[in-house]
Amino acid sequence: MIILGIETSCDETALSIIEINDDTSGSTEVKIIANEILSQIALHKQYGGVFPMVAKREHAKNLVPLFRKIIAESNFLESRITNHELKSGLQNHSHILKNVRMILEREPELLKRFLEFIPTMGKPPTRPVRNRECSQRDSAYNGIDLIAVTAGPGLEPCLWTGINFAKALSLAWHIPVVATNHMEGHILVSLLKRNEELSIINYQLSIPEFPALALLISGGHTELVLIKEWLNYEIVGRTRDDALGEAFDKVARILGLPYPGGPAISALAEKQRQLGGEASKLALPRPMLHSNNLDFSFSGLKTAVLYLVKKLPAPIDEKTKAEIAREFEDAATEVVVEKVKKAIKLYGVETLILGGGVVANKNIRRAFEKLANESGIALKLPAIDHTTDNALMIVLAGYFNRNNAVTETSGLLELKANGNLSFPYTKM
Ligand code: KG4
Ligand code: ZN
């Protein structure tokens, strides 16, 4: 089936059109038709963080142009309707238009752009079409069967924009919508394995050995999720204060490094490691390393950096900055590795899955590769470009929850954003 994915939970507007089917061997085949991400990092950099209302405004501005782009990339263009059809099409379906206007009532920018584009385009066809222009592909694609949208967790105003877009599209084109959990997406996308033999981007998703454990580390989350069986999630450890990505971002700010802090700290720390030598003498704590549970705490680590910097003569020199970056990264890595080790032992884990933006961190990836080698468990690491928020992961979460999809007559209008959506995942 073909799924449109919509992700607007934070500062990335992401859309994708993915063909996804179970194959005969019991795994799932995932073919990328179009996959686009529009990052707002450049905009939020000046504020040193994400402002929800600014992010929402950007999603509203960017969704339709980005949608046009993925539709064009998908060879759906043959479905562009003629002027005659246009006149008798959506423009005249007054009840649909009325509902679209109602849904997008609080999204004037999105409504304007939606009405400029969507009525000029028929629903992408639901039967195969021939397209002479797409010679690199065997055939053009069927229409969109399902819309998967992030319902949470995330910044609620931003989530609403994506959900409202999904609802409006669903009404205009009669496509069901499935609300998805962003964190489940981070888990599932890490299970993809690229099929290198094919010229188009194609992945295979196989069900891992259970019990599996997912370490989710992003700007908003740090949690350990136990997966005893397929699609059954239980949080067994979480941060009591800051998320790991948040700690990277805050420490970067203390050190005068740009937002987002993760990549900046990581680059400095890597350089420092390459210089060789021992870890810094500027020792930082390893919070909750030996605590008798699977929880984390990173706010104390950040405060320790702050006190350290305050004690040093200002402005701190580049060498000291790099030493602190390395020590902070070492401390953070050590804590997450230790907690995962503890959980592996406690639950007899067979597969370790890493997900979330912080998994782009080289030091953390290396540490878990070493752990997997030593302990003999299977490690599922996402491709670097799948660590950041994307819509492919939302499609995966939508596909495996497709039985929860709603339509105009079965609950579409009640579909809601939930900024604190958590596991166990419940149908909204
Ligand atoms: O998953 P994500 O894209 O968005 C959220 O859902 O939060 O994660 C973003 C977070 C940011 O805090 C960013 O600083 C962090 O991931 N990050 C990194 C690295 N790249 C991104 N943290 C450490 N090292 C990196 N290389
Ligand atoms: Zn995320």
Coordinates of C-alpha atoms in Angstrom, one line a residue, residues 55-378:
A55 CA 7.7 26.5 14.6
K56 CA 3.9 26.2 14.1
R57 CA 3.9 29.2 11.7
E58 CA 6.6 27.6 9.7
H59 CA 4.8 24.3 9.4
A60 CA 1.7 26.1 8.3
K61 CA 3.7 28.0 5.7
N62 CA 5.7 25.0 4.4
L63 CA 3.3 22.0 4.4
V64 CA 1.6 22.7 1.1
P65 CA 4.7 23.7 -0.9
L66 CA 6.5 20.6 0.5
F67 CA 3.5 18.5 -0.4
R68 CA 3.5 19.8 -3.9
K69 CA 7.1 18.7 -4.1
I70 CA 6.6 15.2 -3.0
I71 CA 3.5 14.8 -5.2
A72 CA 5.6 15.9 -8.2
E73 CA 8.4 13.5 -7.2
S74 CA 5.9 10.7 -7.0
N75 CA 4.8 10.7 -10.6
F76 CA 1.3 11.4 -9.5
L77 CA 1.2 14.3 -11.9
E78 CA -1.0 12.6 -14.4
S79 CA -3.8 13.0 -12.0
R80 CA -3.7 16.7 -12.4
I81 CA -7.3 17.5 -13.2
T82 CA -8.5 19.5 -16.2
N83 CA -10.2 22.9 -16.0
H84 CA -13.5 21.3 -16.7
E85 CA -13.1 18.8 -13.9
L86 CA -11.9 21.5 -11.7
K87 CA -15.1 23.5 -12.2
S88 CA -17.2 20.5 -11.2
G89 CA -14.7 19.2 -8.7
L90 CA -13.8 20.1 -5.1
Q91 CA -14.8 23.8 -5.7
N92 CA -18.4 22.7 -6.0
H93 CA -18.4 20.1 -3.3
S94 CA -19.6 22.6 -0.9
H95 CA -20.0 20.3 2.1
I96 CA -16.4 19.1 1.8
L97 CA -15.2 22.7 1.4
K98 CA -17.2 23.7 4.4
N99 CA -15.6 21.0 6.5
V100 CA -12.1 21.8 5.2
R101 CA -12.6 25.4 6.2
M102 CA -13.9 24.4 9.6
I103 CA -10.9 22.1 10.2
L104 CA -8.4 24.8 9.1
E105 CA -10.3 27.6 10.8
R106 CA -7.3 28.3 13.2
E107 CA -4.8 27.7 10.4
P108 CA -5.5 30.6 8.0
E109 CA -2.1 30.4 6.3
L110 CA -2.5 26.7 5.7
L111 CA -6.1 27.0 4.6
K112 CA -5.1 29.6 2.0
R113 CA -2.3 27.5 0.6
F114 CA -4.4 24.3 0.8
L115 CA -7.3 25.8 -1.2
E116 CA -4.8 27.2 -3.8
F117 CA -3.4 23.8 -4.5
I118 CA -5.6 20.9 -3.5
P119 CA -8.7 21.7 -5.6
T120 CA -6.4 22.0 -8.7
M121 CA -5.3 18.5 -8.3
G122 CA -7.5 15.4 -8.4
K123 CA -6.9 12.7 -5.8
P124 CA -3.9 10.7 -7.1
P125 CA -5.3 7.8 -9.0
T126 CA -6.1 4.6 -7.1
R127 CA -5.2 2.3 -10.0
P128 CA -1.8 2.0 -11.7
V129 CA -1.1 4.6 -14.4
R130 CA 1.4 4.6 -17.2
N131 CA 3.8 7.4 -17.1
R132 CA 6.3 7.8 -19.9
E133 CA 8.4 10.3 -18.0
C134 CA 9.3 7.9 -15.2
S135 CA 11.6 5.6 -17.2
Q136 CA 13.8 5.0 -14.2
R137 CA 11.0 3.2 -12.5
D138 CA 9.0 0.2 -13.6
S139 CA 5.7 2.0 -13.4
A140 CA 4.1 4.9 -11.9
Y141 CA 2.5 4.5 -8.5
N142 CA -1.0 3.8 -7.2
G143 CA -2.8 6.4 -5.3
I144 CA -2.4 7.2 -1.6
D145 CA -4.2 4.5 0.5
L146 CA -3.5 5.9 4.0
I147 CA -2.3 9.1 5.7
A148 CA -0.1 8.6 8.8
V149 CA 0.4 11.6 11.0
T150 CA 2.2 12.3 14.2
A151 CA -0.3 12.8 17.0
G152 CA 2.3 13.1 19.8
P153 CA 4.5 13.4 21.7
G154 CA 5.8 16.9 20.7
L155 CA 4.9 20.6 20.7
E156 CA 1.1 20.6 20.7
P157 CA 0.6 23.7 18.5
C158 CA 2.9 22.1 15.9
L159 CA 1.3 18.7 16.2
W160 CA -2.1 20.3 15.5
T161 CA -0.9 21.8 12.2
G162 CA 0.1 18.4 10.9
I163 CA -3.1 16.8 12.2
N164 CA -5.3 19.5 10.7
F165 CA -3.5 19.1 7.3
A166 CA -4.0 15.4 7.5
K167 CA -7.7 15.8 8.3
A168 CA -8.3 18.3 5.5
L169 CA -6.6 16.1 2.9
S170 CA -8.5 13.1 4.2
L171 CA -11.8 15.0 3.7
A172 CA -10.9 16.3 0.3
W173 CA -9.7 13.0 -1.1
H174 CA -11.5 10.4 1.1
I175 CA -8.3 8.8 2.5
P176 CA -8.3 7.3 6.0
V177 CA -5.9 8.7 8.6
V178 CA -4.0 6.9 11.3
A179 CA -2.6 8.8 14.3
T180 CA 0.9 7.7 15.2
N181 CA 3.2 7.8 18.2
H182 CA 6.4 9.7 17.2
M183 CA 8.6 7.6 19.5
E184 CA 7.3 4.3 18.0
G185 CA 8.4 5.8 14.7
H186 CA 11.9 6.3 16.1
I187 CA 12.0 2.7 17.1
L188 CA 10.7 1.2 13.9
V189 CA 12.9 3.3 11.6
S190 CA 15.9 1.8 13.3
L191 CA 14.9 -1.7 12.1
L192 CA 15.2 -0.8 8.5
K193 CA 18.0 -2.4 6.5
R194 CA 18.9 -0.9 3.2
N195 CA 18.8 -3.1 0.2
E196 CA 21.9 -2.0 -1.6
E197 CA 21.3 -4.0 -4.8
L198 CA 18.5 -1.9 -6.1
S199 CA 18.9 1.5 -7.7
I200 CA 15.9 3.0 -6.0
I201 CA 15.9 3.5 -2.3
N202 CA 14.5 0.3 -0.8
Y203 CA 14.6 -1.1 2.7
Q204 CA 13.6 -4.3 4.4
L205 CA 12.1 -4.3 7.9
S206 CA 12.4 -7.6 9.8
I207 CA 10.9 -8.3 13.2
P208 CA 13.7 -8.5 15.7
E209 CA 14.4 -11.1 18.4
F210 CA 12.6 -10.5 21.6
P211 CA 12.8 -9.3 24.3
A212 CA 14.1 -6.2 22.7
L213 CA 15.1 -3.0 24.4
A214 CA 15.0 0.5 22.8
L215 CA 17.0 3.4 24.1
L216 CA 15.3 6.6 22.8
I217 CA 17.5 9.7 23.1
S218 CA 16.3 12.9 21.6
G219 CA 15.8 16.6 22.4
G220 CA 12.6 15.9 24.3
H221 CA 13.0 12.3 25.4
T222 CA 15.3 9.9 27.1
E223 CA 13.7 6.6 27.8
L224 CA 14.3 2.9 27.9
V225 CA 11.5 0.9 26.3
L226 CA 11.1 -2.8 26.8
I227 CA 9.5 -4.7 23.9
K228 CA 8.6 -8.2 24.9
E229 CA 6.7 -8.9 21.7
W230 CA 6.1 -7.1 18.4
L231 CA 4.5 -3.7 18.9
N232 CA 4.1 -4.0 22.6
Y233 CA 6.0 -1.3 24.4
E234 CA 6.6 -0.7 28.1
I235 CA 8.7 2.2 29.5
V236 CA 11.1 0.8 32.1
G237 CA 13.4 3.8 32.6
R238 CA 13.2 7.5 31.8
T239 CA 14.9 10.8 32.6
R240 CA 13.7 12.5 35.8
D241 CA 14.6 15.9 34.4
D242 CA 16.3 17.0 31.2
A243 CA 16.4 14.8 28.1
L244 CA 19.9 13.9 26.8
G245 CA 19.6 16.0 23.7
E246 CA 18.4 18.9 25.8
A247 CA 21.5 18.5 28.0
F248 CA 23.7 18.6 24.9
D249 CA 21.9 21.8 23.8
K250 CA 22.1 23.5 27.2
V251 CA 25.8 22.6 27.7
A252 CA 26.5 24.0 24.2
R253 CA 24.9 27.2 25.2
I254 CA 27.0 27.4 28.3
L255 CA 30.1 26.9 26.2
G256 CA 28.9 29.6 23.7
L257 CA 28.4 27.0 20.9
P258 CA 25.6 27.3 18.4
Y259 CA 22.2 25.6 18.5
P260 CA 21.5 22.7 18.2
G261 CA 24.2 21.8 20.6
G262 CA 24.6 18.1 19.9
P263 CA 26.5 18.3 16.7
A264 CA 28.6 21.2 17.9
I265 CA 29.7 19.5 21.1
S266 CA 30.2 16.2 19.3
A267 CA 32.5 17.8 16.7
L268 CA 34.6 19.5 19.4
A269 CA 34.8 16.3 21.5
E270 CA 35.8 14.2 18.5
K271 CA 38.6 16.6 17.7
Q272 CA 39.8 16.5 21.2
R273 CA 39.8 12.7 21.2
Q274 CA 41.8 12.7 18.0
L275 CA 44.5 14.7 19.7
G276 CA 44.9 11.7 21.9
G277 CA 45.8 11.7 25.5
E278 CA 43.7 11.0 28.5
A279 CA 40.3 12.3 29.3
S280 CA 40.2 15.8 30.7
K281 CA 41.2 16.5 34.3
L282 CA 38.0 18.6 34.5
A283 CA 36.0 15.7 35.9
L284 CA 32.3 15.8 35.6
P285 CA 29.8 13.6 37.5
R286 CA 28.1 10.5 36.0
P287 CA 24.6 11.1 37.5
M288 CA 22.7 8.0 38.7
L289 CA 25.3 5.7 37.3
H290 CA 25.0 3.3 40.2
S291 CA 21.4 4.0 41.2
N292 CA 19.3 0.9 41.7
N293 CA 16.9 1.6 38.8
L294 CA 16.9 2.4 35.0
D295 CA 16.2 6.1 35.3
F296 CA 18.4 8.9 34.2
S297 CA 19.1 12.5 35.3
F298 CA 21.0 15.0 33.2
S299 CA 20.2 18.3 34.7
G300 CA 22.9 17.9 37.4
L301 CA 25.5 17.1 34.7
K302 CA 24.6 20.4 32.9
T303 CA 24.8 22.3 36.2
A304 CA 28.2 20.8 36.9
V305 CA 29.4 22.2 33.6
L306 CA 27.9 25.6 34.5
Y307 CA 29.8 25.7 37.8
L308 CA 33.0 24.5 36.2
V309 CA 32.8 27.2 33.6
K310 CA 32.0 29.9 36.3
K311 CA 35.2 28.9 38.2
L312 CA 37.4 29.2 35.1
P313 CA 38.7 32.6 34.0
A314 CA 36.4 34.1 31.3
P315 CA 36.3 33.8 28.4
I316 CA 37.3 30.2 28.4
D317 CA 39.8 29.3 25.7
E318 CA 39.1 26.9 22.9
K319 CA 41.3 24.1 24.3
T320 CA 39.3 24.1 27.6
K321 CA 36.0 24.2 25.7
A322 CA 37.0 21.1 23.8
E323 CA 38.1 19.4 27.0
I324 CA 34.8 20.1 28.6
A325 CA 32.9 18.9 25.5
R326 CA 34.8 15.7 25.5
E327 CA 34.3 15.1 29.2
F328 CA 30.6 15.9 29.0
E329 CA 30.2 13.5 26.1
D330 CA 32.2 10.8 27.9
A331 CA 30.0 11.2 31.0
A332 CA 26.7 11.1 29.0
T333 CA 27.9 8.1 27.1
E334 CA 29.0 6.2 30.1
V335 CA 25.7 6.7 31.9
V336 CA 23.5 5.6 29.0
V337 CA 25.7 2.5 28.3
E338 CA 25.7 1.5 32.0
K339 CA 21.9 1.8 32.2
V340 CA 21.4 -0.2 29.0
K341 CA 23.8 -2.9 30.3
K342 CA 21.7 -3.1 33.5
A343 CA 18.5 -3.4 31.5
I344 CA 20.0 -6.1 29.2
K345 CA 20.9 -8.2 32.2
L346 CA 17.6 -7.6 34.0
Y347 CA 15.4 -8.5 31.1
G348 CA 17.6 -11.0 29.2
V349 CA 17.5 -8.7 26.1
E350 CA 18.2 -10.2 22.7
T351 CA 18.0 -7.0 20.6
L352 CA 19.1 -3.5 21.4
I353 CA 17.5 -0.7 19.3
L354 CA 18.7 2.9 19.4
G355 CA 16.5 5.8 18.2
G356 CA 16.3 9.6 18.3
G357 CA 18.3 12.6 17.3
V358 CA 21.2 12.0 19.7
V359 CA 21.9 8.6 18.0
A360 CA 23.7 10.7 15.4
N361 CA 26.4 11.0 18.0
K362 CA 29.5 9.1 16.9
N363 CA 30.8 8.4 20.4
I364 CA 27.5 6.9 21.5
R365 CA 27.2 4.8 18.4
R366 CA 30.7 3.4 18.9
A367 CA 30.1 2.7 22.6
F368 CA 27.0 0.6 21.8
E369 CA 28.7 -1.2 18.9
K370 CA 31.4 -2.2 21.4
L371 CA 28.7 -3.3 23.9
A372 CA 26.9 -5.3 21.3
N373 CA 30.1 -7.0 20.2
E374 CA 31.0 -7.9 23.7
S375 CA 27.6 -9.1 24.8
G376 CA 26.6 -10.8 21.6
I377 CA 23.2 -9.1 21.3
A378 CA 21.9 -7.8 18.0

